[in-house]
Coordinates of C-alpha atoms in Angstrom, one line a residue:
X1 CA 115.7 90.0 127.2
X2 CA 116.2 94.0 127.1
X3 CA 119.8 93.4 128.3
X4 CA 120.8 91.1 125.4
X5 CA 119.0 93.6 123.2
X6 CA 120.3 96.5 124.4
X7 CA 124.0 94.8 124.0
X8 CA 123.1 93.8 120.2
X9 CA 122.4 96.9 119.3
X10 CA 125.1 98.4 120.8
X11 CA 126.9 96.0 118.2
X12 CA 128.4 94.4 121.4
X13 CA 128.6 90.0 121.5
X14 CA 126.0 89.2 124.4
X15 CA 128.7 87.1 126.4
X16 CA 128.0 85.9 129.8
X17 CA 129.9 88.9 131.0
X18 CA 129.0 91.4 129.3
X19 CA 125.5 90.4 130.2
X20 CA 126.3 90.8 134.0
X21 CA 127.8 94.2 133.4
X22 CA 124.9 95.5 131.7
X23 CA 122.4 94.0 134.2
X24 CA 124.4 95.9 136.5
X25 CA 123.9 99.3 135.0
X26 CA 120.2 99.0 136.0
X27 CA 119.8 101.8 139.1
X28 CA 117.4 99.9 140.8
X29 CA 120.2 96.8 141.1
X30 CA 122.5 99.1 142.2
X31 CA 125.2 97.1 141.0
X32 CA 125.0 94.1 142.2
X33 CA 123.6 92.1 139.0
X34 CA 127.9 92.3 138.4
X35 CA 128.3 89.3 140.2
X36 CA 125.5 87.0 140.2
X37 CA 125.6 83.6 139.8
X38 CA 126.4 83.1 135.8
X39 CA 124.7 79.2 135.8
X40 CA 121.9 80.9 137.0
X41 CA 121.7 83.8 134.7
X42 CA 122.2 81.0 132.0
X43 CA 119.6 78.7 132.8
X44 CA 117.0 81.4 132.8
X45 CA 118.3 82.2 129.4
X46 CA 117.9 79.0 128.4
X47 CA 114.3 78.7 129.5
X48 CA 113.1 81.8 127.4
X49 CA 111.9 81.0 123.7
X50 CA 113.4 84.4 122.2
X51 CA 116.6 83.5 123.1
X52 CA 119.4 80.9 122.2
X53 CA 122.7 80.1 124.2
X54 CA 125.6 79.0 122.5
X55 CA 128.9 78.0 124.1
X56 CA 132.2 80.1 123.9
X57 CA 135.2 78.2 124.4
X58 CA 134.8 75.9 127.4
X59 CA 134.8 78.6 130.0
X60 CA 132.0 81.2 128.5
X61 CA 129.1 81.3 126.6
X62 CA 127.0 84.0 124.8
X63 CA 123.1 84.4 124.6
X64 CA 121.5 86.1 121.1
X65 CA 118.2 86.6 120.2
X66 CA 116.7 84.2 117.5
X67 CA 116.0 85.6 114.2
X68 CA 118.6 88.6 114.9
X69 CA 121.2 89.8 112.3
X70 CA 124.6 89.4 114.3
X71 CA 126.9 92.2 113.0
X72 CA 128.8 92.1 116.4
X73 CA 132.5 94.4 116.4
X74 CA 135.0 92.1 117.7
X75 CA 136.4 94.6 120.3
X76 CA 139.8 92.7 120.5
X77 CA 140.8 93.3 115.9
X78 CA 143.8 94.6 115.4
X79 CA 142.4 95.9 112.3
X80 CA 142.3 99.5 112.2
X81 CA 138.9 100.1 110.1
X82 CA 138.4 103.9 110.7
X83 CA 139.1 106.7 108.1
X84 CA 142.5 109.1 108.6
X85 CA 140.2 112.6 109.8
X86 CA 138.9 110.3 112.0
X87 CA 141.7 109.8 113.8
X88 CA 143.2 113.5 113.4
X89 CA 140.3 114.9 115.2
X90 CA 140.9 112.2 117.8
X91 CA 144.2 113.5 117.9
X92 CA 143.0 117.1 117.9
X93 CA 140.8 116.5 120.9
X94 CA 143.0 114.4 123.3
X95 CA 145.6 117.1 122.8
X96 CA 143.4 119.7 123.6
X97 CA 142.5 118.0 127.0
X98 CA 144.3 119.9 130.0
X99 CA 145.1 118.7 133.5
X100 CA 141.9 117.9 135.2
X101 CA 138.9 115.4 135.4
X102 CA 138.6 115.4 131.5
X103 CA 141.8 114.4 131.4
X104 CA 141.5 110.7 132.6
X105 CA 138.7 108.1 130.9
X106 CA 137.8 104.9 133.4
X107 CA 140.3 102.0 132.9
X108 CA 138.7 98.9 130.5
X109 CA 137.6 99.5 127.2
X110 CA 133.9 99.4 128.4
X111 CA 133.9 102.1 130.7
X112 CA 136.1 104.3 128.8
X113 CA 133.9 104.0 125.5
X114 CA 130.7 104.7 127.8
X115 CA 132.5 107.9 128.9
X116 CA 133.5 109.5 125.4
X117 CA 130.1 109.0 124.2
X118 CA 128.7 110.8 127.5
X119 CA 130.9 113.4 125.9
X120 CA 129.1 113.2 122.5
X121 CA 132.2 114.0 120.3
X122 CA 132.0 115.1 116.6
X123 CA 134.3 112.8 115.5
X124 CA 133.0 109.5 117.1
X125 CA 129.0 110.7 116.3
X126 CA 127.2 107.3 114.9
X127 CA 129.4 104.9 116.5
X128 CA 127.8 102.4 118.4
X129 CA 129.2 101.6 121.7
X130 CA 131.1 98.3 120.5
X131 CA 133.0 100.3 117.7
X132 CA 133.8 102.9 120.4
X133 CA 134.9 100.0 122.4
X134 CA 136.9 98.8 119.6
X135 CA 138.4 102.2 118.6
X136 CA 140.1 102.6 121.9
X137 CA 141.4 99.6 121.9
X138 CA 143.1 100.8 118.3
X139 CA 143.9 104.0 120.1
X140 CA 145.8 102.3 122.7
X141 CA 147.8 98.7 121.0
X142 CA 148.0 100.7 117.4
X143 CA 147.6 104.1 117.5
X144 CA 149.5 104.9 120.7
X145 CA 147.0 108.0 121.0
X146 CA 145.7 106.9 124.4
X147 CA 147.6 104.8 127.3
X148 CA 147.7 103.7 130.9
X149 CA 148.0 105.4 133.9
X150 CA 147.3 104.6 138.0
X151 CA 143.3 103.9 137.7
X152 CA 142.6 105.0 133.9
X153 CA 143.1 105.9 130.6
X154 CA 145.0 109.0 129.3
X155 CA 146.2 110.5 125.8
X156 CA 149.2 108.5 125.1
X157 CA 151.8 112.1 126.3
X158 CA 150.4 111.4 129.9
X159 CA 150.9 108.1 130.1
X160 CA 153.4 105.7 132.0
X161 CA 154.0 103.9 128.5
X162 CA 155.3 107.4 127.3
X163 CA 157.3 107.6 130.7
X164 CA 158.9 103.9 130.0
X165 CA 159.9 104.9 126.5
X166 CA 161.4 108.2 127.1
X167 CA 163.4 106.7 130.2
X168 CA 164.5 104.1 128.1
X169 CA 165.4 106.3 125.4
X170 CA 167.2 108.0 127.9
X171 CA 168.6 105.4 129.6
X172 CA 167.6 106.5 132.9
X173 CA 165.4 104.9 135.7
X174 CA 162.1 105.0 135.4
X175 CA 160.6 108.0 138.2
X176 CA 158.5 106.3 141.3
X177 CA 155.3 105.9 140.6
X178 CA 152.0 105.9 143.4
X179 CA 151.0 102.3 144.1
X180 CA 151.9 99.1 145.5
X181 CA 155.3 97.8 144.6
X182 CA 157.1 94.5 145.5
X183 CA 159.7 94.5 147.6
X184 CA 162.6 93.8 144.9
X185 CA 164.7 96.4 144.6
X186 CA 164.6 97.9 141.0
X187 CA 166.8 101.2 141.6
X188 CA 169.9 99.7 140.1
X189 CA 168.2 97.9 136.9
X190 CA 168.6 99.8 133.5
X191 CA 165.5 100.5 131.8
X192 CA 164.3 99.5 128.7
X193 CA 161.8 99.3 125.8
X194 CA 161.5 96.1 123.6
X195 CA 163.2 97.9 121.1
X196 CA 166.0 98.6 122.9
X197 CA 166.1 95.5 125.1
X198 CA 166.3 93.0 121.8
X199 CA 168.9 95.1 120.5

């Protein structure tokens, strides 16, 4: 019951998953709530009379608590709902950031999110964790103020989407990267953005 609470007011949709991950997050589980058996964790749901399970989709399902207000943030919008300063102070800060452990947030929205509030930041003070979810997820597809890199997030200028476009702006190969690779060999293929490639 606390778990599905805690993820509605964090304006996050109780899904079967994100019910797992936040069982997880208890110390004395030490993680391994992550991968419990989600029938399980469903029927008990089921059983309690504060609760109500409704399917997602054929695959998922979510659990909510009865007579609750759901005003969840759909994490995946493409809808850009946060004001111009902001976004500048956003830019302000990730720019600021210099080479070391502040540099790089945990890959996945989630984990990322959790980190910038650890960091309590001005600019994202009385979000709740879902709309932080959601904002980097506008700050990566829209924004292009934060992208990948090997095992996390960066600002966008350190990323290897920033690499890929300036190479293919450049037209040259794309510099090796850490990691595993296929065995194909890429040194002779051009590189290209989609911009570039349609064109």
């Amino acid at each position: 019951l606390w778990a599905v609470r805690s993820l509605s007011n964090d304006k996050l949709k109780p899904c079967s998953r994100m019910l797992k991950l936040r069982l997880a997050e208890q110390p004395k589980h030490n993680g391994k709530l992550k991968h419990c058996d989600a029938g399980r964790l469903r029927s008990l749901c089921e059983r309690s009379s504060k609760l109500q399970v409704e399917l997602l989709g054929t695959n998922d399902w979510a659990v909510f608590l009865r007579n609750y207000v759901q005003d969840f943030v759909d994490v995946y919008s493409e809808v850009d709902c946060y004001p111009e300063e902001v976004w500048q102070a956003a830019v302000n800060y990730f720019g600021s950031l210099a080479e070391g452990p502040s540099l790089v947030l945990p890959r996945g929205r989630y984990a990322s999110a959790q980190a910038l509030m650890a960091r309590q930041l001005p600019f994202l003070r009385g979000f709740a964790l879902g709309q932080v979810c959601h904002f980097v997820q506008i700050a990566i597809s829209k924004r292009k103020l934060l992208g990948y890199v090997d095992g996390g997030i960066v600002p966008y200028v350190h990323s290897i989407s920033m690499a890929k476009s300036l190479c293919a702006q450049q037209q040259c190969p794309l510099p090796a990267v850490s990691g595993p690779t296929d065995d194909t060999d890429r040194a002779g293929l051009p590189v290209a953005d989609w911009d570039v490639a349609r064109a």
